[in-house]
mmCIF file of C-alpha atoms and ligand atoms in Angstrom:
data_model
loop_
_atom_site.group_PDB
_atom_site.id
_atom_site.type_symbol
_atom_site.label_atom_id
_atom_site.label_comp_id
_atom_site.label_asym_id
_atom_site.label_seq_id
_atom_site.Cartn_x
_atom_site.Cartn_y
_atom_site.Cartn_z
ATOM 1 C CA MET A 1 47.838 50.115 -13.338
ATOM 2 C CA PRO A 2 45.523 50.149 -10.368
ATOM 3 C CA ASP A 3 42.495 49.869 -12.687
ATOM 4 C CA THR A 4 43.850 46.662 -13.888
ATOM 5 C CA MET A 5 45.354 45.630 -10.541
ATOM 6 C CA SER A 6 41.900 45.904 -9.115
ATOM 7 C CA SER A 7 39.987 44.249 -12.206
ATOM 8 C CA LEU A 8 42.592 41.082 -11.684
ATOM 9 C CA THR A 9 41.951 41.377 -8.008
ATOM 10 C CA LEU A 10 38.362 41.137 -8.633
ATOM 11 C CA ARG A 11 38.701 38.086 -11.005
ATOM 12 C CA LEU A 12 40.663 36.352 -8.419
ATOM 13 C CA MET A 13 38.492 37.051 -6.043
ATOM 14 C CA LEU A 14 35.527 35.957 -7.839
ATOM 15 C CA SER A 15 37.145 32.575 -9.294
ATOM 16 C CA THR A 16 37.854 31.832 -5.440
ATOM 17 C CA VAL A 17 34.812 32.214 -4.455
ATOM 18 C CA VAL A 18 33.501 30.120 -7.262
ATOM 19 C CA LEU A 19 35.749 27.245 -6.771
ATOM 20 C CA ALA A 20 34.905 27.389 -2.779
ATOM 21 C CA THR A 21 31.282 26.923 -3.768
ATOM 22 C CA LEU A 22 31.998 23.936 -5.910
ATOM 23 C CA ALA A 23 34.279 22.461 -3.375
ATOM 24 C CA SER A 24 32.282 22.749 -0.290
ATOM 25 C CA PRO A 25 29.845 19.785 -0.238
ATOM 26 C CA SER A 26 26.207 20.875 -0.624
ATOM 27 C CA PRO A 27 23.957 19.362 2.095
ATOM 28 C CA ALA A 28 22.383 16.192 1.150
ATOM 29 C CA PRO A 29 18.812 15.919 0.309
ATOM 30 C CA SER A 30 16.268 14.374 2.817
ATOM 31 C CA LEU A 31 14.041 11.316 1.676
ATOM 32 C CA ARG A 32 11.220 13.796 1.546
ATOM 33 C CA GLU A 33 12.955 16.415 -0.826
ATOM 34 C CA ALA A 34 14.427 13.668 -3.493
ATOM 35 C CA ALA A 35 10.802 11.753 -2.925
ATOM 36 C CA ASP A 36 8.503 15.188 -3.838
ATOM 37 C CA ARG A 37 11.272 15.610 -7.014
ATOM 38 C CA ALA A 38 10.217 12.153 -8.036
ATOM 39 C CA SER A 39 6.800 12.616 -7.408
ATOM 40 C CA VAL A 40 6.230 9.831 -5.034
ATOM 41 C CA LEU A 41 5.530 10.018 -1.293
ATOM 42 C CA VAL A 42 7.670 8.640 1.301
ATOM 43 C CA GLY A 43 6.010 7.784 4.601
ATOM 44 C CA THR A 44 6.527 5.632 7.502
ATOM 45 C CA ALA A 45 4.351 4.070 10.364
ATOM 46 C CA VAL A 46 4.094 6.282 13.441
ATOM 47 C CA ARG A 47 3.502 5.979 17.403
ATOM 48 C CA PRO A 48 2.549 9.513 18.359
ATOM 49 C CA SER A 49 3.803 8.214 22.040
ATOM 50 C CA GLN A 50 7.457 9.069 20.506
ATOM 51 C CA PHE A 51 6.711 12.362 19.102
ATOM 52 C CA ALA A 52 8.109 14.248 22.578
ATOM 53 C CA GLU A 53 11.315 12.456 21.860
ATOM 54 C CA LEU A 54 13.253 15.282 19.943
ATOM 55 C CA ALA A 55 15.602 12.580 17.697
ATOM 56 C CA TYR A 56 12.247 11.110 16.655
ATOM 57 C CA ALA A 57 10.394 14.055 15.805
ATOM 58 C CA SER A 58 13.026 15.924 14.114
ATOM 59 C CA THR A 59 14.239 12.885 12.300
ATOM 60 C CA LEU A 60 10.549 11.866 11.253
ATOM 61 C CA SER A 61 9.449 15.692 10.164
ATOM 62 C CA ARG A 62 13.029 16.175 8.101
ATOM 63 C CA GLU A 63 12.609 12.687 6.294
ATOM 64 C CA PHE A 64 9.403 11.762 5.593
ATOM 65 C CA ASN A 65 6.368 13.394 3.702
ATOM 66 C CA MET A 66 3.677 10.835 4.884
ATOM 67 C CA VAL A 67 2.654 9.248 8.256
ATOM 68 C CA GLU A 68 0.574 6.018 9.132
ATOM 69 C CA PRO A 69 -0.218 5.524 12.434
ATOM 70 C CA GLU A 70 1.104 2.286 13.234
ATOM 71 C CA ASP A 71 -1.716 1.292 15.714
ATOM 72 C CA VAL A 72 -3.775 4.180 16.924
ATOM 73 C CA MET A 73 -6.530 4.373 14.211
ATOM 74 C CA LYS A 74 -7.160 0.629 14.981
ATOM 75 C CA TRP A 75 -10.187 -0.414 16.457
ATOM 76 C CA TRP A 76 -8.274 -1.972 19.769
ATOM 77 C CA VAL A 77 -7.431 1.711 20.504
ATOM 78 C CA VAL A 78 -10.288 3.835 18.675
ATOM 79 C CA ARG A 79 -13.049 1.524 20.300
ATOM 80 C CA ALA A 80 -11.581 0.575 23.338
ATOM 81 C CA ASN A 81 -14.721 0.787 24.856
ATOM 82 C CA ALA A 82 -18.246 -0.271 23.414
ATOM 83 C CA ASP A 83 -19.982 3.126 23.803
ATOM 84 C CA THR A 84 -17.220 5.604 22.845
ATOM 85 C CA PHE A 85 -14.996 6.551 19.664
ATOM 86 C CA ASP A 86 -11.568 7.586 21.148
ATOM 87 C CA PHE A 87 -9.879 9.872 18.619
ATOM 88 C CA ARG A 88 -7.233 11.400 20.730
ATOM 89 C CA GLN A 89 -4.122 9.446 19.694
ATOM 90 C CA GLY A 90 -5.140 9.581 15.964
ATOM 91 C CA ASP A 91 -5.789 13.376 16.320
ATOM 92 C CA ASP A 92 -2.011 13.322 17.613
ATOM 93 C CA VAL A 93 -0.727 11.968 14.266
ATOM 94 C CA VAL A 94 -2.698 14.364 12.346
ATOM 95 C CA HIS A 95 -1.712 17.578 14.273
ATOM 96 C CA PHE A 96 1.856 16.327 14.024
ATOM 97 C CA ALA A 97 1.613 15.744 10.308
ATOM 98 C CA GLN A 98 -0.028 19.126 9.742
ATOM 99 C CA ALA A 99 2.337 20.820 11.608
ATOM 100 C CA HIS A 100 5.067 19.340 9.176
ATOM 101 C CA GLY A 101 3.234 19.454 5.891
ATOM 102 C CA MET A 102 2.820 15.718 5.736
ATOM 103 C CA ASN A 103 -0.012 13.393 4.457
ATOM 104 C CA VAL A 104 -1.793 11.212 6.723
ATOM 105 C CA ARG A 105 -2.576 7.181 5.860
ATOM 106 C CA GLY A 106 -5.201 6.095 7.578
ATOM 107 C CA HIS A 107 -4.721 2.110 8.929
ATOM 108 C CA CYS A 108 -7.303 0.434 9.013
ATOM 109 C CA LEU A 109 -10.877 0.082 9.323
ATOM 110 C CA VAL A 110 -11.606 -3.808 8.796
ATOM 111 C CA TRP A 111 -9.082 -6.065 10.113
ATOM 112 C CA GLY A 112 -9.637 -9.792 11.635
ATOM 113 C CA ARG A 113 -6.973 -9.135 14.057
ATOM 114 C CA ASP A 114 -6.385 -6.288 16.918
ATOM 115 C CA ASN A 115 -10.062 -5.864 17.728
ATOM 116 C CA PRO A 116 -10.822 -4.987 21.305
ATOM 117 C CA ALA A 117 -12.420 -7.672 23.319
ATOM 118 C CA TRP A 118 -15.816 -6.391 23.884
ATOM 119 C CA LEU A 119 -16.075 -7.181 19.881
ATOM 120 C CA THR A 120 -14.524 -10.508 19.407
ATOM 121 C CA GLN A 121 -15.674 -12.268 22.979
ATOM 122 C CA VAL A 122 -19.408 -11.317 22.763
ATOM 123 C CA GLN A 123 -21.255 -13.379 20.147
ATOM 124 C CA PHE A 124 -22.878 -10.672 18.272
ATOM 125 C CA THR A 125 -25.908 -11.630 15.312
ATOM 126 C CA SER A 126 -24.737 -10.655 11.885
ATOM 127 C CA ALA A 127 -27.075 -8.029 11.825
ATOM 128 C CA ARG A 128 -25.615 -6.121 14.972
ATOM 129 C CA LEU A 129 -22.218 -6.988 13.539
ATOM 130 C CA SER A 130 -22.965 -5.186 10.309
ATOM 131 C CA ASP A 131 -24.304 -1.989 12.052
ATOM 132 C CA LEU A 132 -21.569 -2.038 14.302
ATOM 133 C CA LEU A 133 -19.000 -2.282 11.182
ATOM 134 C CA HIS A 134 -21.018 0.343 9.395
ATOM 135 C CA GLU A 135 -21.190 3.249 12.202
ATOM 136 C CA HIS A 136 -17.570 2.255 12.801
ATOM 137 C CA ILE A 137 -16.400 3.215 9.225
ATOM 138 C CA ASN A 138 -18.948 6.045 9.008
ATOM 139 C CA LYS A 139 -18.005 7.725 12.310
ATOM 140 C CA VAL A 140 -14.098 7.207 11.958
ATOM 141 C CA MET A 141 -13.795 8.248 8.113
ATOM 142 C CA LYS A 142 -16.249 11.268 8.446
ATOM 143 C CA HIS A 143 -13.696 12.629 11.788
ATOM 144 C CA TYR A 144 -10.890 12.328 9.784
ATOM 145 C CA ALA A 145 -12.658 13.920 6.530
ATOM 146 C CA GLY A 146 -10.133 16.082 4.700
ATOM 147 C CA GLN A 147 -7.423 15.018 7.016
ATOM 148 C CA VAL A 148 -6.669 11.615 6.015
ATOM 149 C CA PHE A 149 -6.187 11.160 2.383
ATOM 150 C CA ALA A 150 -6.332 7.596 1.895
ATOM 151 C CA TRP A 151 -7.369 4.731 4.122
ATOM 152 C CA ASP A 152 -6.585 0.881 4.250
ATOM 153 C CA VAL A 153 -10.435 0.261 4.299
ATOM 154 C CA VAL A 154 -9.799 -3.719 4.668
ATOM 155 C CA ASN A 155 -6.409 -5.218 5.655
ATOM 156 C CA GLU A 156 -5.187 -9.089 5.302
ATOM 157 C CA ALA A 157 -8.711 -10.449 4.063
ATOM 158 C CA LEU A 158 -6.941 -13.207 2.067
ATOM 159 C CA ASP A 159 -5.113 -16.725 3.252
ATOM 160 C CA GLU A 160 -2.046 -17.625 1.280
ATOM 161 C CA ASN A 161 -3.674 -19.563 -1.335
ATOM 162 C CA GLY A 162 -5.941 -16.368 -2.220
ATOM 163 C CA LYS A 163 -9.285 -17.688 -0.546
ATOM 164 C CA VAL A 164 -11.347 -15.118 1.845
ATOM 165 C CA ARG A 165 -10.246 -16.093 5.289
ATOM 166 C CA ASP A 166 -12.393 -16.510 8.128
ATOM 167 C CA SER A 167 -12.923 -13.692 10.090
ATOM 168 C CA LEU A 168 -15.154 -12.038 12.391
ATOM 169 C CA TRP A 169 -16.175 -9.767 9.721
ATOM 170 C CA PHE A 170 -16.771 -12.570 7.062
ATOM 171 C CA ASN A 171 -18.251 -15.864 8.579
ATOM 172 C CA GLN A 172 -17.504 -15.578 12.654
ATOM 173 C CA PRO A 173 -20.504 -14.835 12.452
ATOM 174 C CA GLY A 174 -19.734 -12.140 9.574
ATOM 175 C CA ILE A 175 -21.861 -9.359 8.652
ATOM 176 C CA GLY A 176 -24.342 -11.279 6.702
ATOM 177 C CA LEU A 177 -22.285 -12.000 3.753
ATOM 178 C CA ALA A 178 -20.634 -15.118 5.226
ATOM 179 C CA GLY A 179 -19.990 -17.931 1.938
ATOM 180 C CA LYS A 180 -20.537 -15.001 -0.552
ATOM 181 C CA GLY A 181 -16.960 -14.525 -1.259
ATOM 182 C CA THR A 182 -15.536 -11.102 -1.553
ATOM 183 C CA ALA A 183 -19.021 -9.767 -0.814
ATOM 184 C CA TYR A 184 -18.147 -8.322 2.791
ATOM 185 C CA ILE A 185 -14.988 -6.643 1.354
ATOM 186 C CA GLU A 186 -17.270 -4.568 -1.704
ATOM 187 C CA GLN A 187 -19.677 -3.973 1.281
ATOM 188 C CA ALA A 188 -16.710 -2.303 3.323
ATOM 189 C CA PHE A 189 -15.675 -0.320 0.332
ATOM 190 C CA ARG A 190 -19.213 0.812 -0.724
ATOM 191 C CA TRP A 191 -19.618 2.209 3.158
ATOM 192 C CA ALA A 192 -16.396 4.066 2.866
ATOM 193 C CA HIS A 193 -17.016 5.836 -0.083
ATOM 194 C CA GLU A 194 -20.310 6.701 1.306
ATOM 195 C CA ALA A 195 -18.383 7.809 4.483
ATOM 196 C CA ASP A 196 -15.956 10.018 3.022
ATOM 197 C CA PRO A 197 -16.076 10.362 -1.284
ATOM 198 C CA GLN A 198 -12.872 12.172 -1.367
ATOM 199 C CA ALA A 199 -10.539 9.474 0.477
ATOM 200 C CA LEU A 200 -8.530 7.391 -1.440
ATOM 201 C CA LEU A 201 -9.525 3.813 -0.784
ATOM 202 C CA PHE A 202 -7.059 0.788 -0.762
ATOM 203 C CA TYR A 203 -7.069 -2.739 0.014
ATOM 204 C CA ASN A 204 -3.708 -4.064 1.964
ATOM 205 C CA GLU A 205 -2.312 -7.241 2.257
ATOM 206 C CA ALA A 206 0.724 -9.045 3.484
ATOM 207 C CA GLU A 207 2.885 -11.671 1.339
ATOM 208 C CA GLY A 208 0.730 -10.865 -1.951
ATOM 209 C CA GLU A 209 3.189 -8.429 -3.407
ATOM 210 C CA GLY A 210 5.089 -10.906 -5.956
ATOM 211 C CA MET A 211 3.682 -13.216 -8.342
ATOM 212 C CA ASN A 212 1.842 -15.723 -6.156
ATOM 213 C CA ARG A 213 -1.690 -17.088 -5.722
ATOM 214 C CA LYS A 214 -2.562 -14.483 -3.237
ATOM 215 C CA SER A 215 -1.503 -11.492 -5.388
ATOM 216 C CA ASP A 216 -3.747 -13.221 -8.394
ATOM 217 C CA ALA A 217 -6.617 -13.393 -6.049
ATOM 218 C CA ILE A 218 -5.945 -9.669 -5.530
ATOM 219 C CA TYR A 219 -5.723 -8.615 -8.915
ATOM 220 C CA ALA A 220 -8.721 -10.592 -9.471
ATOM 221 C CA ILE A 221 -10.715 -8.783 -6.859
ATOM 222 C CA VAL A 222 -9.672 -5.341 -8.372
ATOM 223 C CA LYS A 223 -10.346 -6.299 -11.919
ATOM 224 C CA ASP A 224 -13.852 -7.481 -10.834
ATOM 225 C CA PHE A 225 -14.325 -3.974 -8.347
ATOM 226 C CA LYS A 226 -13.350 -2.236 -11.231
ATOM 227 C CA THR A 227 -15.438 -3.751 -13.930
ATOM 228 C CA ARG A 228 -18.584 -3.485 -11.263
ATOM 229 C CA ARG A 229 -17.607 0.069 -10.188
ATOM 230 C CA VAL A 230 -17.019 -0.824 -6.533
ATOM 231 C CA PRO A 231 -15.293 2.209 -5.576
ATOM 232 C CA ILE A 232 -12.033 0.751 -4.978
ATOM 233 C CA ASP A 233 -8.474 3.377 -5.580
ATOM 234 C CA GLY A 234 -5.659 1.281 -4.474
ATOM 235 C CA VAL A 235 -3.739 -1.691 -3.275
ATOM 236 C CA GLY A 236 -1.237 -1.555 -0.600
ATOM 237 C CA LEU A 237 1.531 -4.164 -0.964
ATOM 238 C CA GLN A 238 2.847 -4.542 2.731
ATOM 239 C CA LEU A 239 6.378 -5.626 2.018
ATOM 240 C CA HIS A 240 7.419 -7.206 5.400
ATOM 241 C CA ILE A 241 10.365 -8.918 4.214
ATOM 242 C CA SER A 242 12.472 -11.472 5.835
ATOM 243 C CA ASN A 243 13.962 -13.564 3.087
ATOM 244 C CA LEU A 244 16.989 -11.998 1.927
ATOM 245 C CA ASN A 245 16.912 -13.653 -1.388
ATOM 246 C CA PHE A 246 13.716 -11.692 -1.961
ATOM 247 C CA ASP A 247 12.858 -11.246 -5.856
ATOM 248 C CA ALA A 248 11.902 -7.724 -6.392
ATOM 249 C CA GLY A 249 11.755 -8.379 -9.755
ATOM 250 C CA ALA A 250 8.215 -10.107 -9.724
ATOM 251 C CA VAL A 251 7.185 -7.123 -7.349
ATOM 252 C CA ALA A 252 7.465 -4.823 -10.063
ATOM 253 C CA THR A 253 5.512 -7.056 -12.337
ATOM 254 C CA ASN A 254 2.879 -7.319 -10.035
ATOM 255 C CA ILE A 255 2.858 -3.406 -9.564
ATOM 256 C CA ALA A 256 2.572 -3.067 -13.244
ATOM 257 C CA ARG A 257 -0.337 -5.250 -13.728
ATOM 258 C CA LEU A 258 -2.286 -3.732 -11.062
ATOM 259 C CA ALA A 259 -1.714 -0.231 -12.136
ATOM 260 C CA ALA A 260 -2.768 -1.259 -15.631
ATOM 261 C CA LEU A 261 -6.325 -2.012 -14.291
ATOM 262 C CA GLY A 262 -6.534 1.841 -13.384
ATOM 263 C CA VAL A 263 -5.668 1.651 -9.534
ATOM 264 C CA GLN A 264 -2.826 3.132 -7.432
ATOM 265 C CA VAL A 265 -0.224 0.697 -5.475
ATOM 266 C CA HIS A 266 1.156 2.146 -2.432
ATOM 267 C CA ILE A 267 4.022 0.160 -0.512
ATOM 268 C CA THR A 268 2.681 0.037 2.741
ATOM 269 C CA GLU A 269 4.861 -1.598 5.529
ATOM 270 C CA LEU A 270 8.226 -2.225 4.123
ATOM 271 C CA ASP A 271 10.771 -3.353 6.438
ATOM 272 C CA VAL A 272 13.584 -5.881 6.088
ATOM 273 C CA SER A 273 14.371 -7.824 9.090
ATOM 274 C CA LEU A 274 18.054 -9.552 9.672
ATOM 275 C CA PRO A 275 19.023 -12.390 11.571
ATOM 276 C CA LEU A 276 20.366 -11.562 15.058
ATOM 277 C CA ASP A 277 23.091 -13.811 16.868
ATOM 278 C CA ALA A 278 22.709 -14.439 20.854
ATOM 279 C CA ARG A 279 24.481 -10.866 21.506
ATOM 280 C CA GLU A 280 21.833 -9.101 19.150
ATOM 281 C CA VAL A 281 24.480 -8.319 16.360
ATOM 282 C CA THR A 282 23.590 -8.906 12.760
ATOM 283 C CA HIS A 283 26.358 -10.028 10.021
ATOM 284 C CA PRO A 284 27.505 -7.234 8.253
ATOM 285 C CA ASP A 285 26.838 -8.881 4.729
ATOM 286 C CA ASP A 286 23.456 -8.493 5.602
ATOM 287 C CA LEU A 287 23.525 -5.208 6.165
ATOM 288 C CA THR A 288 24.399 -4.480 2.711
ATOM 289 C CA ARG A 289 22.068 -7.155 1.250
ATOM 290 C CA GLN A 290 19.263 -5.364 3.211
ATOM 291 C CA ALA A 291 20.455 -1.975 1.384
ATOM 292 C CA GLU A 292 19.811 -3.507 -2.257
ATOM 293 C CA ILE A 293 16.082 -5.143 -1.259
ATOM 294 C CA TYR A 294 15.536 -1.945 0.208
ATOM 295 C CA ARG A 295 17.210 -0.103 -3.051
ATOM 296 C CA ALA A 296 15.264 -2.529 -5.605
ATOM 297 C CA ILE A 297 11.860 -2.080 -3.990
ATOM 298 C CA VAL A 298 11.953 1.693 -4.331
ATOM 299 C CA ARG A 299 13.017 0.973 -8.121
ATOM 300 C CA ALA A 300 10.181 -1.236 -8.617
ATOM 301 C CA CYS A 301 8.147 1.138 -7.642
ATOM 302 C CA LEU A 302 9.287 4.192 -9.554
ATOM 303 C CA GLN A 303 9.029 2.020 -12.528
ATOM 304 C CA SER A 304 5.700 2.541 -12.405
ATOM 305 C CA ARG A 305 3.902 5.774 -12.439
ATOM 306 C CA GLY A 306 0.520 4.057 -10.664
ATOM 307 C CA CYS A 307 2.874 3.375 -7.472
ATOM 308 C CA THR A 308 2.792 6.663 -5.674
ATOM 309 C CA ALA A 309 3.839 5.870 -2.515
ATOM 310 C CA ILE A 310 6.580 4.004 -0.232
ATOM 311 C CA GLN A 311 6.315 3.841 3.096
ATOM 312 C CA THR A 312 8.371 1.869 5.883
ATOM 313 C CA TRP A 313 7.117 0.286 9.161
ATOM 314 C CA GLY A 314 8.722 2.895 11.073
ATOM 315 C CA PHE A 315 12.027 4.267 10.621
ATOM 316 C CA THR A 316 14.208 3.561 13.512
ATOM 317 C CA ASP A 317 15.698 0.509 14.815
ATOM 318 C CA LYS A 318 14.688 1.459 18.440
ATOM 319 C CA TYR A 319 10.845 1.337 17.762
ATOM 320 C CA SER A 320 10.632 -1.317 15.251
ATOM 321 C CA TRP A 321 7.493 -3.924 15.719
ATOM 322 C CA ILE A 322 10.171 -6.717 14.381
ATOM 323 C CA GLY A 323 11.889 -7.462 17.755
ATOM 324 C CA SER A 324 8.533 -8.712 19.781
ATOM 325 C CA HIS A 325 6.807 -9.924 16.339
ATOM 326 C CA SER A 326 10.360 -12.137 15.936
ATOM 327 C CA HIS A 327 10.507 -13.005 19.673
ATOM 328 C CA GLY A 328 13.631 -11.218 19.730
ATOM 329 C CA THR A 329 15.269 -13.297 16.815
ATOM 330 C CA CYS A 330 15.315 -10.846 14.339
ATOM 331 C CA GLY A 331 15.730 -6.830 13.982
ATOM 332 C CA GLN A 332 17.510 -4.082 12.807
ATOM 333 C CA ALA A 333 15.072 -3.805 9.558
ATOM 334 C CA LEU A 334 14.916 -0.164 9.328
ATOM 335 C CA LEU A 335 16.754 2.773 7.856
ATOM 336 C CA PHE A 336 17.863 4.650 11.184
ATOM 337 C CA ASP A 337 20.059 2.575 13.588
ATOM 338 C CA ARG A 338 18.565 2.760 17.394
ATOM 339 C CA SER A 339 20.459 6.130 17.583
ATOM 340 C CA TYR A 340 19.114 8.176 14.552
ATOM 341 C CA GLN A 341 21.869 7.319 12.277
ATOM 342 C CA PRO A 342 21.162 6.629 8.527
ATOM 343 C CA LYS A 343 22.208 2.971 7.761
ATOM 344 C CA GLN A 344 23.111 1.739 4.136
ATOM 345 C CA SER A 345 19.490 1.142 3.578
ATOM 346 C CA TYR A 346 19.109 4.910 4.128
ATOM 347 C CA ARG A 347 21.584 5.805 1.281
ATOM 348 C CA ALA A 348 20.137 3.221 -0.818
ATOM 349 C CA ILE A 349 16.987 4.748 -0.899
ATOM 350 C CA LEU A 350 17.931 8.339 -0.814
ATOM 351 C CA ASP A 351 19.920 7.173 -3.687
ATOM 352 C CA GLU A 352 16.982 5.679 -5.731
ATOM 353 C CA LEU A 353 14.614 8.762 -4.940
ATOM 354 C CA SER A 354 17.271 10.828 -6.217
ATOM 355 C CA THR A 355 17.407 8.935 -9.535
ATOM 356 C CA GLY A 356 13.669 9.395 -9.744
ATOM 357 C CA ARG A 357 11.618 8.353 -12.551
ATOM 358 C CA SER A 358 14.148 9.255 -14.990
ATOM 359 C CA GLY A 359 14.537 5.439 -16.209
ATOM 360 C CA LEU A 360 10.951 5.500 -17.300
ATOM 361 C CA GLN A 361 10.191 5.464 -21.092
ATOM 362 C CA GLN A 362 8.183 7.892 -22.492
ATOM 363 C CA GLY A 363 4.769 6.724 -22.858
ATOM 364 C CA THR A 364 5.040 4.093 -19.982
ATOM 365 C CA LYS A 365 2.093 2.842 -18.949
ATOM 366 C CA PRO A 366 1.053 4.078 -15.291
HETATM 367 C C1 XIL B 1 1.217 -4.288 14.030
HETATM 368 C C2 XIL B 1 2.086 -3.264 14.691
HETATM 369 O O1 XIL B 1 3.353 -2.795 14.114
HETATM 370 C C3 XIL B 1 2.273 -3.399 16.336
HETATM 371 O O2 XIL B 1 2.691 -2.518 17.016
HETATM 372 C C4 XIL B 1 0.743 -4.164 16.656
HETATM 373 O O3 XIL B 1 1.453 -4.901 18.143
HETATM 374 C C5 XIL B 1 0.444 -5.025 15.863
HETATM 375 O O4 XIL B 1 0.333 -4.949 14.443
HETATM 376 N N1 XIL B 1 0.261 -6.057 9.103
HETATM 377 C C6 XIL B 1 -0.572 -4.713 9.319
HETATM 378 C C7 XIL B 1 0.065 -3.940 10.811
HETATM 379 O O5 XIL B 1 -1.106 -4.578 8.876
HETATM 380 O O6 XIL B 1 -1.099 -3.222 11.222
HETATM 381 C C8 XIL B 1 0.779 -4.887 11.955
HETATM 382 O O7 XIL B 1 1.040 -3.839 12.737
HETATM 383 C C9 XIL B 1 2.064 -5.376 11.054
HETATM 384 C C10 XIL B 1 1.202 -6.437 10.386
#
């Protein structure tokens, strides 16, 4: 019967199509697709001078939904000259982000390092320094209002014991609040809130990510600020990791206690640097261990709803700061190799983002 024949043929054809669809591997999602589904931002630090490099720009826009200028919103770039504000390179970052549907994190308004010589080498009075800082926060945040959704207002203000560090802004000579503990940090947050009430305001710190004296001090500052209604919205955990026995469990504990105070946590500068031998080669086991650490940090973040962004400090080993920072002894700290090929660490992050927040118990606190 021609009819029976044709329906059989049709069924055969259909099942072939179904089987072929099942067998052909669907393209793996990008980090940003997996992150969208996990309701978390996945970002990276960027250098706009590299946007013209096709592999750099295409990897960046394909994989990430957030960018942060690695240097070009810092004082030494924006205020290279005392009399002018130079927003050109920061604007390049914003334009790239807008063209690719990415969020921009701002970094950083108040830091004891990476300031221009005209600021650090002249003996300003505290009153003049206070005016300069107020003006800086105001002008920069207003320029980027509506474009930069979150700012590292104060960066690395504490030493390893959790004490306020000596710095230009605190006591050398400071903005008039030297000897008053965290008062200068508080002042910066108040000015930032006035300048852009919509922006999320973060305190960003290194080596206070697990449970230690520095993270205890950050916790105390946030608690105090929240109690007294000083406008703070989040804590940035830098996470430049060089210890391959790193304990991510303590990071999860710290994130949970910060989130319980009602602030967000962003992982802001994650990289895991590896020792290099004389030929600049790493041990293969180290690459595996590195991937495990990346995985554990992503898991620590996703365990708490208060952890809303995971950002790496660059994405290709071609342009990581670790080389110069370690004087060539460490490297290969990021997710893509120098040829933009994904490493084990990339696959580990993608895996964890794809698992998402599903491990969370119903009713888990932020
Ligand atoms: C680093 C940049 O990666 C380098 O390009 C620059 O030369 C020095 O600063 N903590 C921070 C970042 O908050 O701003 C630093 O970035 C790395 C440490």
